[in-house]
Amino acid sequence: MFTVDAVLGSLALEPAGEDRYTAGSVASPNPVVFGGQLLAQSIAAALAGQDGKTVKTLHTVFARAGRPDTPLDVAVTRLHSGRSMASSSVTISQGGKVVSQSTVLLSADDPDFIRHADAAPAHEPPKPGDAVGAGHGDGSSDEPGAWQVRVVGDVDISDPDAVGPAELDVWTRWPGAPGDALSSQALLAFVTDGFLIGTAMRPHPGVGQSQSHRTISTSVLSHTITFHEPVPADDWLLLAQRSPYAGRGRGYGRGDVFRADGGLVASFVQDSMIRPMAPSPAGGHRL
């Protein structure tokens, strides 16, 4: 069960030189670092020393899996720093090998010149209290600040026999999360990593997330998130997600994030790998 304290603890970057840091990982039963953690850490690293700015867009390519029991090395290259805009490259490595690399666009607020925003889904998804707990956290934990997830429509993306459209609405929140921009953006980026592969699997009988890393090889290849408005991470947010394409061993998905009042706060897209595992010489399967 991921908690606010655990995720924010992974953002406590230890200085290791100019624009260089070391960081730990959130405890997980899985043998690899959760991609959402790398997104969150990239936001924290890019914002270091950039007072008055928040992240506008984060684009991350995942090169290889990281181990959660081994420290991560974080390097920031400042590409540009102006009064209203800045940009940096953030490279996270382990054992001398790149795990992820991000390009981060930072921005200071400007007053509106023009404004429009998509509305929340027209089908009016049930409110969080009417949706079921599922996915990475169901809110049933007694641990303070546990990540809460509610999947709309009683959908189980882990069940290979649960077939539906390539769409998924998920309510999410981090109770007790602090309200500062860095924490809020990092916590939202963390959660957007987790559902689009399952969304792409939904239309296909006999395919579900419970088979990932067992008989199906899945991995997030790249992830981009753009923040439009301040993010209330401790309030319920709706991830309205769909996958318009899957094929050639790859999946593509996109989503919008709405406040409970229907306001659009962020959008994201993801490329992933979804393919059968190759048989290993000793039996079983391998990547």
PDB file of C-alpha atoms in Angstrom:
ATOM      1  CA  MET A   1       0.000   0.000   0.000  1.00  0.00           C
ATOM      2  CA  PHE A   2       1.582   3.288  -1.107  1.00  0.00           C
ATOM      3  CA  THR A   3       1.215   6.172   1.371  1.00  0.00           C
ATOM      4  CA  VAL A   4       1.729   9.919   1.191  1.00  0.00           C
ATOM      5  CA  ASP A   5       4.678   9.738   3.589  1.00  0.00           C
ATOM      6  CA  ALA A   6       6.362   6.946   1.634  1.00  0.00           C
ATOM      7  CA  VAL A   7       6.077   8.716  -1.722  1.00  0.00           C
ATOM      8  CA  LEU A   8       7.130  12.090  -0.338  1.00  0.00           C
ATOM      9  CA  GLY A   9      10.022  10.356   1.433  1.00  0.00           C
ATOM     10  CA  SER A  10      11.303   9.178  -1.953  1.00  0.00           C
ATOM     11  CA  LEU A  11      11.363  12.842  -3.041  1.00  0.00           C
ATOM     12  CA  ALA A  12      13.879  13.722  -0.309  1.00  0.00           C
ATOM     13  CA  LEU A  13      16.838  14.017  -2.677  1.00  0.00           C
ATOM     14  CA  GLU A  14      20.253  13.916  -1.008  1.00  0.00           C
ATOM     15  CA  PRO A  15      22.765  16.338  -2.590  1.00  0.00           C
ATOM     16  CA  ALA A  16      25.756  14.582  -4.172  1.00  0.00           C
ATOM     17  CA  GLY A  17      27.334  17.509  -6.035  1.00  0.00           C
ATOM     18  CA  GLU A  18      26.133  20.403  -8.177  1.00  0.00           C
ATOM     19  CA  ASP A  19      22.738  19.390  -9.616  1.00  0.00           C
ATOM     20  CA  ARG A  20      23.443  15.808  -8.543  1.00  0.00           C
ATOM     21  CA  TYR A  21      21.450  13.807  -5.984  1.00  0.00           C
ATOM     22  CA  THR A  22      20.849  10.333  -4.612  1.00  0.00           C
ATOM     23  CA  ALA A  23      17.401   9.007  -3.767  1.00  0.00           C
ATOM     24  CA  GLY A  24      15.714   5.935  -2.353  1.00  0.00           C
ATOM     25  CA  SER A  25      12.611   4.080  -3.495  1.00  0.00           C
ATOM     26  CA  VAL A  26       9.167   3.397  -2.132  1.00  0.00           C
ATOM     27  CA  ALA A  27       8.896  -0.059  -0.575  1.00  0.00           C
ATOM     28  CA  SER A  28       7.062  -2.390  -2.942  1.00  0.00           C
ATOM     29  CA  PRO A  29       6.374  -6.125  -3.243  1.00  0.00           C
ATOM     30  CA  ASN A  30       7.482  -5.876  -6.867  1.00  0.00           C
ATOM     31  CA  PRO A  31      11.132  -6.390  -7.861  1.00  0.00           C
ATOM     32  CA  VAL A  32      11.223  -3.150  -9.889  1.00  0.00           C
ATOM     33  CA  VAL A  33      10.839   0.555  -9.124  1.00  0.00           C
ATOM     34  CA  PHE A  34       7.322   1.799  -9.884  1.00  0.00           C
ATOM     35  CA  GLY A  35       7.424   4.155 -12.863  1.00  0.00           C
ATOM     36  CA  GLY A  36       5.223   6.689 -11.102  1.00  0.00           C
ATOM     37  CA  GLN A  37       7.934   7.121  -8.483  1.00  0.00           C
ATOM     38  CA  LEU A  38      10.468   8.028 -11.186  1.00  0.00           C
ATOM     39  CA  LEU A  39       8.032  10.600 -12.590  1.00  0.00           C
ATOM     40  CA  ALA A  40       7.583  12.125  -9.146  1.00  0.00           C
ATOM     41  CA  GLN A  41      11.338  12.199  -8.454  1.00  0.00           C
ATOM     42  CA  SER A  42      11.991  13.829 -11.837  1.00  0.00           C
ATOM     43  CA  ILE A  43       9.554  16.611 -10.916  1.00  0.00           C
ATOM     44  CA  ALA A  44      11.279  17.144  -7.553  1.00  0.00           C
ATOM     45  CA  ALA A  45      14.729  17.252  -9.149  1.00  0.00           C
ATOM     46  CA  ALA A  46      13.700  19.645 -11.923  1.00  0.00           C
ATOM     47  CA  LEU A  47      12.132  22.074  -9.430  1.00  0.00           C
ATOM     48  CA  ALA A  48      15.205  22.220  -7.180  1.00  0.00           C
ATOM     49  CA  GLY A  49      16.426  25.824  -7.192  1.00  0.00           C
ATOM     50  CA  GLN A  50      13.611  26.985  -9.485  1.00  0.00           C
ATOM     51  CA  ASP A  51      11.644  29.148  -7.072  1.00  0.00           C
ATOM     52  CA  GLY A  52       8.425  30.679  -8.369  1.00  0.00           C
ATOM     53  CA  LYS A  53       7.898  28.037 -11.054  1.00  0.00           C
ATOM     54  CA  THR A  54       5.917  24.813 -11.295  1.00  0.00           C
ATOM     55  CA  VAL A  55       6.103  21.985 -13.808  1.00  0.00           C
ATOM     56  CA  LYS A  56       4.148  22.572 -16.996  1.00  0.00           C
ATOM     57  CA  THR A  57       5.056  19.396 -18.879  1.00  0.00           C
ATOM     58  CA  LEU A  58       7.092  16.324 -17.972  1.00  0.00           C
ATOM     59  CA  HIS A  59       8.084  13.855 -20.704  1.00  0.00           C
ATOM     60  CA  THR A  60       9.839  10.702 -19.527  1.00  0.00           C
ATOM     61  CA  VAL A  61      11.348   7.771 -21.408  1.00  0.00           C
ATOM     62  CA  PHE A  62      11.929   4.624 -19.347  1.00  0.00           C
ATOM     63  CA  ALA A  63      15.126   2.925 -20.527  1.00  0.00           C
ATOM     64  CA  ARG A  64      15.264  -0.044 -18.139  1.00  0.00           C
ATOM     65  CA  ALA A  65      13.870  -1.271 -14.834  1.00  0.00           C
ATOM     66  CA  GLY A  66      15.355  -0.052 -11.558  1.00  0.00           C
ATOM     67  CA  ARG A  67      15.767  -2.061  -8.353  1.00  0.00           C
ATOM     68  CA  PRO A  68      13.934  -0.680  -5.300  1.00  0.00           C
ATOM     69  CA  ASP A  69      16.633  -1.947  -2.906  1.00  0.00           C
ATOM     70  CA  THR A  70      19.450   0.044  -4.543  1.00  0.00           C
ATOM     71  CA  PRO A  71      19.913   3.858  -4.390  1.00  0.00           C
ATOM     72  CA  LEU A  72      19.165   5.917  -7.472  1.00  0.00           C
ATOM     73  CA  ASP A  73      21.507   8.556  -8.909  1.00  0.00           C
ATOM     74  CA  VAL A  74      19.754  11.710 -10.146  1.00  0.00           C
ATOM     75  CA  ALA A  75      21.453  14.228 -12.470  1.00  0.00           C
ATOM     76  CA  VAL A  76      19.899  17.525 -13.589  1.00  0.00           C
ATOM     77  CA  THR A  77      21.047  19.434 -16.666  1.00  0.00           C
ATOM     78  CA  ARG A  78      19.609  22.954 -16.798  1.00  0.00           C
ATOM     79  CA  LEU A  79      18.822  23.684 -20.437  1.00  0.00           C
ATOM     80  CA  HIS A  80      17.361  27.149 -19.989  1.00  0.00           C
ATOM     81  CA  SER A  81      16.254  29.375 -17.124  1.00  0.00           C
ATOM     82  CA  GLY A  82      14.297  32.548 -17.807  1.00  0.00           C
ATOM     83  CA  ARG A  83      11.916  34.762 -15.900  1.00  0.00           C
ATOM     84  CA  SER A  84       8.744  32.945 -16.947  1.00  0.00           C
ATOM     85  CA  MET A  85      10.022  29.708 -18.489  1.00  0.00           C
ATOM     86  CA  ALA A  86      12.733  27.173 -17.726  1.00  0.00           C
ATOM     87  CA  SER A  87      13.636  23.697 -18.896  1.00  0.00           C
ATOM     88  CA  SER A  88      15.802  20.891 -17.578  1.00  0.00           C
ATOM     89  CA  SER A  89      16.798  17.341 -18.382  1.00  0.00           C
ATOM     90  CA  VAL A  90      16.660  14.855 -15.499  1.00  0.00           C
ATOM     91  CA  THR A  91      18.503  11.530 -15.779  1.00  0.00           C
ATOM     92  CA  ILE A  92      17.953   8.815 -13.163  1.00  0.00           C
ATOM     93  CA  SER A  93      20.548   6.033 -13.152  1.00  0.00           C
ATOM     94  CA  GLN A  94      21.468   2.982 -11.160  1.00  0.00           C
ATOM     95  CA  GLY A  95      24.814   1.226 -11.264  1.00  0.00           C
ATOM     96  CA  GLY A  96      25.970   3.518 -14.068  1.00  0.00           C
ATOM     97  CA  LYS A  97      23.034   2.583 -16.325  1.00  0.00           C
ATOM     98  CA  VAL A  98      20.227   4.973 -17.236  1.00  0.00           C
ATOM     99  CA  VAL A  99      16.833   3.999 -15.811  1.00  0.00           C
ATOM    100  CA  SER A 100      14.840   6.999 -17.041  1.00  0.00           C
ATOM    101  CA  GLN A 101      15.421  10.316 -18.720  1.00  0.00           C
ATOM    102  CA  SER A 102      13.008  13.242 -18.577  1.00  0.00           C
ATOM    103  CA  THR A 103      12.640  16.578 -20.275  1.00  0.00           C
ATOM    104  CA  VAL A 104      10.854  18.990 -17.958  1.00  0.00           C
ATOM    105  CA  LEU A 105       9.298  22.318 -18.934  1.00  0.00           C
ATOM    106  CA  LEU A 106       8.837  24.706 -16.005  1.00  0.00           C
ATOM    107  CA  SER A 107       6.606  27.743 -16.002  1.00  0.00           C
ATOM    108  CA  ALA A 108       5.654  30.735 -13.887  1.00  0.00           C
ATOM    109  CA  ASP A 109       1.976  31.716 -13.870  1.00  0.00           C
ATOM    110  CA  ASP A 110       0.757  34.249 -16.415  1.00  0.00           C
ATOM    111  CA  PRO A 111      -2.663  35.922 -16.440  1.00  0.00           C
ATOM    112  CA  ASP A 112      -5.288  34.539 -18.849  1.00  0.00           C
ATOM    113  CA  PHE A 113      -5.200  35.853 -22.408  1.00  0.00           C
ATOM    114  CA  ILE A 114      -7.538  33.177 -23.764  1.00  0.00           C
ATOM    115  CA  ARG A 115      -9.102  30.266 -21.861  1.00  0.00           C
ATOM    116  CA  HIS A 116     -11.101  27.125 -22.588  1.00  0.00           C
ATOM    117  CA  ALA A 117     -11.125  23.602 -21.152  1.00  0.00           C
ATOM    118  CA  ASP A 118     -12.825  20.304 -21.885  1.00  0.00           C
ATOM    119  CA  ALA A 119     -15.596  19.320 -19.504  1.00  0.00           C
ATOM    120  CA  ALA A 120     -15.639  16.128 -17.472  1.00  0.00           C
ATOM    121  CA  PRO A 121     -17.020  13.007 -19.232  1.00  0.00           C
ATOM    122  CA  ALA A 122     -20.559  13.556 -20.457  1.00  0.00           C
ATOM    123  CA  HIS A 123     -21.700  10.165 -19.150  1.00  0.00           C
ATOM    124  CA  GLU A 124     -21.392  11.572 -15.609  1.00  0.00           C
ATOM    125  CA  PRO A 125     -19.351   8.854 -13.875  1.00  0.00           C
ATOM    126  CA  PRO A 126     -20.442   7.868 -10.363  1.00  0.00           C
ATOM    127  CA  LYS A 127     -18.943   9.846  -7.521  1.00  0.00           C
ATOM    128  CA  PRO A 128     -16.147   8.200  -5.501  1.00  0.00           C
ATOM    129  CA  GLY A 129     -18.484   6.885  -2.829  1.00  0.00           C
ATOM    130  CA  ASP A 130     -20.453   4.960  -5.469  1.00  0.00           C
ATOM    131  CA  ALA A 131     -17.432   3.394  -7.189  1.00  0.00           C
ATOM    132  CA  VAL A 132     -15.583   0.294  -6.062  1.00  0.00           C
ATOM    133  CA  GLY A 133     -12.174   0.161  -4.430  1.00  0.00           C
ATOM    134  CA  ALA A 134      -9.679  -1.590  -6.678  1.00  0.00           C
ATOM    135  CA  GLY A 135      -6.319  -1.273  -8.385  1.00  0.00           C
ATOM    136  CA  HIS A 136      -3.275  -0.149  -6.422  1.00  0.00           C
ATOM    137  CA  GLY A 137      -5.179   0.995  -3.335  1.00  0.00           C
ATOM    138  CA  ASP A 138      -8.787   0.663  -2.230  1.00  0.00           C
ATOM    139  CA  GLY A 139      -8.805   2.913   0.808  1.00  0.00           C
ATOM    140  CA  SER A 140      -9.374   0.010   3.161  1.00  0.00           C
ATOM    141  CA  SER A 141      -5.963   0.365   4.805  1.00  0.00           C
ATOM    142  CA  ASP A 142      -5.865   1.817   8.304  1.00  0.00           C
ATOM    143  CA  GLU A 143      -2.462   3.338   7.547  1.00  0.00           C
ATOM    144  CA  PRO A 144      -2.680   7.155   7.572  1.00  0.00           C
ATOM    145  CA  GLY A 145      -2.358   8.745   4.154  1.00  0.00           C
ATOM    146  CA  ALA A 146      -2.822   5.512   2.201  1.00  0.00           C
ATOM    147  CA  TRP A 147      -3.419   6.075  -1.525  1.00  0.00           C
ATOM    148  CA  GLN A 148      -7.131   5.638  -2.245  1.00  0.00           C
ATOM    149  CA  VAL A 149      -8.446   4.388  -5.592  1.00  0.00           C
ATOM    150  CA  ARG A 150     -12.039   3.920  -6.779  1.00  0.00           C
ATOM    151  CA  VAL A 151     -12.668   2.319 -10.193  1.00  0.00           C
ATOM    152  CA  VAL A 152     -15.918   3.398 -11.837  1.00  0.00           C
ATOM    153  CA  GLY A 153     -18.358   0.774 -13.125  1.00  0.00           C
ATOM    154  CA  ASP A 154     -17.143  -2.176 -11.054  1.00  0.00           C
ATOM    155  CA  VAL A 155     -14.378  -2.780 -13.633  1.00  0.00           C
ATOM    156  CA  ASP A 156     -11.619  -5.272 -12.796  1.00  0.00           C
ATOM    157  CA  ILE A 157      -8.715  -4.690 -15.178  1.00  0.00           C
ATOM    158  CA  SER A 158      -6.860  -7.639 -13.625  1.00  0.00           C
ATOM    159  CA  ASP A 159      -9.518 -10.169 -14.722  1.00  0.00           C
ATOM    160  CA  PRO A 160      -8.668 -11.636 -18.174  1.00  0.00           C
ATOM    161  CA  ASP A 161     -12.351 -12.507 -18.704  1.00  0.00           C
ATOM    162  CA  ALA A 162     -13.709  -9.025 -17.905  1.00  0.00           C
ATOM    163  CA  VAL A 163     -14.121  -7.570 -21.399  1.00  0.00           C
ATOM    164  CA  GLY A 164     -15.198  -3.999 -22.100  1.00  0.00           C
ATOM    165  CA  PRO A 165     -14.345  -0.889 -24.107  1.00  0.00           C
ATOM    166  CA  ALA A 166     -10.823   0.501 -24.011  1.00  0.00           C
ATOM    167  CA  GLU A 167     -11.891   3.117 -21.473  1.00  0.00           C
ATOM    168  CA  LEU A 168     -11.423   3.414 -17.721  1.00  0.00           C
ATOM    169  CA  ASP A 169     -12.551   6.038 -15.209  1.00  0.00           C
ATOM    170  CA  VAL A 170     -10.715   6.025 -11.887  1.00  0.00           C
ATOM    171  CA  TRP A 171     -11.145   8.252  -8.829  1.00  0.00           C
ATOM    172  CA  THR A 172      -7.984   8.780  -6.799  1.00  0.00           C
ATOM    173  CA  ARG A 173      -6.798  10.811  -3.798  1.00  0.00           C
ATOM    174  CA  TRP A 174      -4.028  11.047  -1.209  1.00  0.00           C
ATOM    175  CA  PRO A 175      -5.641  11.835   2.189  1.00  0.00           C
ATOM    176  CA  GLY A 176      -3.501  14.183   4.241  1.00  0.00           C
ATOM    177  CA  ALA A 177      -1.287  15.230   1.328  1.00  0.00           C
ATOM    178  CA  PRO A 178       0.363  18.644   1.780  1.00  0.00           C
ATOM    179  CA  GLY A 179      -0.894  21.424  -0.457  1.00  0.00           C
ATOM    180  CA  ASP A 180       2.391  22.702  -1.898  1.00  0.00           C
ATOM    181  CA  ALA A 181       2.771  22.593  -5.674  1.00  0.00           C
ATOM    182  CA  LEU A 182       5.756  20.211  -5.778  1.00  0.00           C
ATOM    183  CA  SER A 183       4.091  17.558  -3.598  1.00  0.00           C
ATOM    184  CA  SER A 184       0.754  17.898  -5.385  1.00  0.00           C
ATOM    185  CA  GLN A 185       2.211  17.593  -8.881  1.00  0.00           C
ATOM    186  CA  ALA A 186       4.475  14.709  -7.878  1.00  0.00           C
ATOM    187  CA  LEU A 187       1.625  12.753  -6.256  1.00  0.00           C
ATOM    188  CA  LEU A 188      -0.605  13.173  -9.296  1.00  0.00           C
ATOM    189  CA  ALA A 189       2.182  12.157 -11.695  1.00  0.00           C
ATOM    190  CA  PHE A 190       2.732   9.067  -9.535  1.00  0.00           C
ATOM    191  CA  VAL A 191      -0.856   7.833  -9.979  1.00  0.00           C
ATOM    192  CA  THR A 192      -1.182   8.517 -13.726  1.00  0.00           C
ATOM    193  CA  ASP A 193       1.398   5.826 -14.484  1.00  0.00           C
ATOM    194  CA  GLY A 194      -0.672   2.894 -13.299  1.00  0.00           C
ATOM    195  CA  PHE A 195      -3.819   2.271 -15.360  1.00  0.00           C
ATOM    196  CA  LEU A 196      -3.390   2.779 -19.116  1.00  0.00           C
ATOM    197  CA  ILE A 197      -1.931  -0.670 -19.819  1.00  0.00           C
ATOM    198  CA  GLY A 198      -4.975  -2.249 -18.173  1.00  0.00           C
ATOM    199  CA  THR A 199      -7.203   0.120 -20.161  1.00  0.00           C
ATOM    200  CA  ALA A 200      -5.638  -1.111 -23.429  1.00  0.00           C
ATOM    201  CA  MET A 201      -6.195  -4.746 -22.381  1.00  0.00           C
ATOM    202  CA  ARG A 202      -9.935  -4.376 -21.646  1.00  0.00           C
ATOM    203  CA  PRO A 203     -11.353  -5.164 -25.131  1.00  0.00           C
ATOM    204  CA  HIS A 204      -9.354  -8.383 -25.494  1.00  0.00           C
ATOM    205  CA  PRO A 205     -10.686 -11.689 -24.067  1.00  0.00           C
ATOM    206  CA  GLY A 206      -8.168 -13.678 -22.072  1.00  0.00           C
ATOM    207  CA  VAL A 207      -5.911 -10.681 -21.431  1.00  0.00           C
ATOM    208  CA  GLY A 208      -5.674  -8.902 -18.073  1.00  0.00           C
ATOM    209  CA  GLN A 209      -3.154  -7.208 -15.814  1.00  0.00           C
ATOM    210  CA  SER A 210      -2.970 -10.232 -13.505  1.00  0.00           C
ATOM    211  CA  GLN A 211      -0.923 -11.896 -16.277  1.00  0.00           C
ATOM    212  CA  SER A 212       1.653  -9.097 -16.418  1.00  0.00           C
ATOM    213  CA  HIS A 213       5.210 -10.309 -15.732  1.00  0.00           C
ATOM    214  CA  ARG A 214       3.892 -13.897 -15.732  1.00  0.00           C
ATOM    215  CA  THR A 215       2.749 -14.774 -19.252  1.00  0.00           C
ATOM    216  CA  ILE A 216       2.509 -11.250 -20.698  1.00  0.00           C
ATOM    217  CA  SER A 217       5.433  -8.841 -20.837  1.00  0.00           C
ATOM    218  CA  THR A 218       4.267  -5.308 -20.034  1.00  0.00           C
ATOM    219  CA  SER A 219       6.189  -2.115 -19.442  1.00  0.00           C
ATOM    220  CA  VAL A 220       5.660   1.636 -19.693  1.00  0.00           C
ATOM    221  CA  LEU A 221       7.987   2.984 -22.390  1.00  0.00           C
ATOM    222  CA  SER A 222       7.252   6.699 -22.198  1.00  0.00           C
ATOM    223  CA  HIS A 223       4.899   8.944 -20.249  1.00  0.00           C
ATOM    224  CA  THR A 224       4.015  12.604 -20.675  1.00  0.00           C
ATOM    225  CA  ILE A 225       1.939  14.686 -18.288  1.00  0.00           C
ATOM    226  CA  THR A 226       0.937  18.327 -18.680  1.00  0.00           C
ATOM    227  CA  PHE A 227      -0.435  20.309 -15.749  1.00  0.00           C
ATOM    228  CA  HIS A 228      -3.087  22.910 -16.537  1.00  0.00           C
ATOM    229  CA  GLU A 229      -4.247  24.065 -13.097  1.00  0.00           C
ATOM    230  CA  PRO A 230      -3.213  23.628  -9.446  1.00  0.00           C
ATOM    231  CA  VAL A 231      -3.710  20.035  -8.320  1.00  0.00           C
ATOM    232  CA  PRO A 232      -5.571  19.246  -5.068  1.00  0.00           C
ATOM    233  CA  ALA A 233      -3.929  15.857  -4.466  1.00  0.00           C
ATOM    234  CA  ASP A 234      -5.736  15.347  -1.142  1.00  0.00           C
ATOM    235  CA  ASP A 235      -9.155  15.699  -2.845  1.00  0.00           C
ATOM    236  CA  TRP A 236     -10.811  13.190  -5.160  1.00  0.00           C
ATOM    237  CA  LEU A 237      -9.593  13.505  -8.757  1.00  0.00           C
ATOM    238  CA  LEU A 238     -11.048  11.642 -11.737  1.00  0.00           C
ATOM    239  CA  LEU A 239      -8.694  10.012 -14.262  1.00  0.00           C
ATOM    240  CA  ALA A 240     -10.763   9.701 -17.460  1.00  0.00           C
ATOM    241  CA  GLN A 241      -8.685   7.336 -19.619  1.00  0.00           C
ATOM    242  CA  ARG A 242      -8.929   5.624 -22.994  1.00  0.00           C
ATOM    243  CA  SER A 243      -6.673   3.658 -25.309  1.00  0.00           C
ATOM    244  CA  PRO A 244      -7.367   4.497 -28.976  1.00  0.00           C
ATOM    245  CA  TYR A 245      -4.766   2.026 -30.280  1.00  0.00           C
ATOM    246  CA  ALA A 246      -2.978  -1.202 -29.407  1.00  0.00           C
ATOM    247  CA  GLY A 247      -0.983  -3.344 -31.828  1.00  0.00           C
ATOM    248  CA  ARG A 248       2.464  -4.508 -32.939  1.00  0.00           C
ATOM    249  CA  GLY A 249       3.317  -5.338 -29.341  1.00  0.00           C
ATOM    250  CA  ARG A 250       2.623  -1.801 -28.179  1.00  0.00           C
ATOM    251  CA  GLY A 251      -0.166   0.107 -26.483  1.00  0.00           C
ATOM    252  CA  TYR A 252      -1.073   3.784 -26.512  1.00  0.00           C
ATOM    253  CA  GLY A 253      -3.327   5.548 -24.054  1.00  0.00           C
ATOM    254  CA  ARG A 254      -4.281   9.014 -22.940  1.00  0.00           C
ATOM    255  CA  GLY A 255      -6.202  10.549 -20.076  1.00  0.00           C
ATOM    256  CA  ASP A 256      -7.531  13.746 -18.567  1.00  0.00           C
ATOM    257  CA  VAL A 257      -7.661  14.581 -14.870  1.00  0.00           C
ATOM    258  CA  PHE A 258     -10.698  16.401 -13.463  1.00  0.00           C
ATOM    259  CA  ARG A 259     -11.554  17.784 -10.045  1.00  0.00           C
ATOM    260  CA  ALA A 260     -14.762  16.573  -8.431  1.00  0.00           C
ATOM    261  CA  ASP A 261     -16.441  19.794  -9.621  1.00  0.00           C
ATOM    262  CA  GLY A 262     -15.557  18.949 -13.245  1.00  0.00           C
ATOM    263  CA  GLY A 263     -12.590  21.305 -13.689  1.00  0.00           C
ATOM    264  CA  LEU A 264      -9.756  20.011 -15.898  1.00  0.00           C
ATOM    265  CA  VAL A 265      -6.390  20.087 -14.072  1.00  0.00           C
ATOM    266  CA  ALA A 266      -4.027  17.869 -16.123  1.00  0.00           C
ATOM    267  CA  SER A 267      -3.698  15.612 -19.187  1.00  0.00           C
ATOM    268  CA  PHE A 268      -1.374  12.685 -19.896  1.00  0.00           C
ATOM    269  CA  VAL A 269      -0.371  10.179 -22.580  1.00  0.00           C
ATOM    270  CA  GLN A 270       1.549   6.925 -22.398  1.00  0.00           C
ATOM    271  CA  ASP A 271       3.297   4.463 -24.722  1.00  0.00           C
ATOM    272  CA  SER A 272       3.672   0.923 -23.444  1.00  0.00           C
ATOM    273  CA  MET A 273       4.851  -2.561 -24.365  1.00  0.00           C
ATOM    274  CA  ILE A 274       2.227  -5.342 -24.273  1.00  0.00           C
ATOM    275  CA  ARG A 275       3.358  -8.663 -25.737  1.00  0.00           C
ATOM    276  CA  PRO A 276       3.526 -12.360 -24.826  1.00  0.00           C
ATOM    277  CA  MET A 277       6.560 -13.533 -22.934  1.00  0.00           C
ATOM    278  CA  ALA A 278       8.916 -15.739 -24.912  1.00  0.00           C
ATOM    279  CA  PRO A 279       9.427 -19.274 -23.532  1.00  0.00           C
ATOM    280  CA  SER A 280      12.649 -19.654 -21.572  1.00  0.00           C
ATOM    281  CA  PRO A 281      15.020 -22.575 -22.193  1.00  0.00           C
ATOM    282  CA  ALA A 282      14.234 -23.989 -18.739  1.00  0.00           C
ATOM    283  CA  GLY A 283      10.477 -23.726 -19.222  1.00  0.00           C
ATOM    284  CA  GLY A 284       8.176 -20.970 -18.128  1.00  0.00           C
ATOM    285  CA  HIS A 285       8.536 -17.559 -19.748  1.00  0.00           C
ATOM    286  CA  ARG A 286      11.023 -14.757 -20.134  1.00  0.00           C
ATOM    287  CA  LEU A 287      10.947 -11.194 -21.507  1.00  0.00           C
TER     288      LEU A 287
END
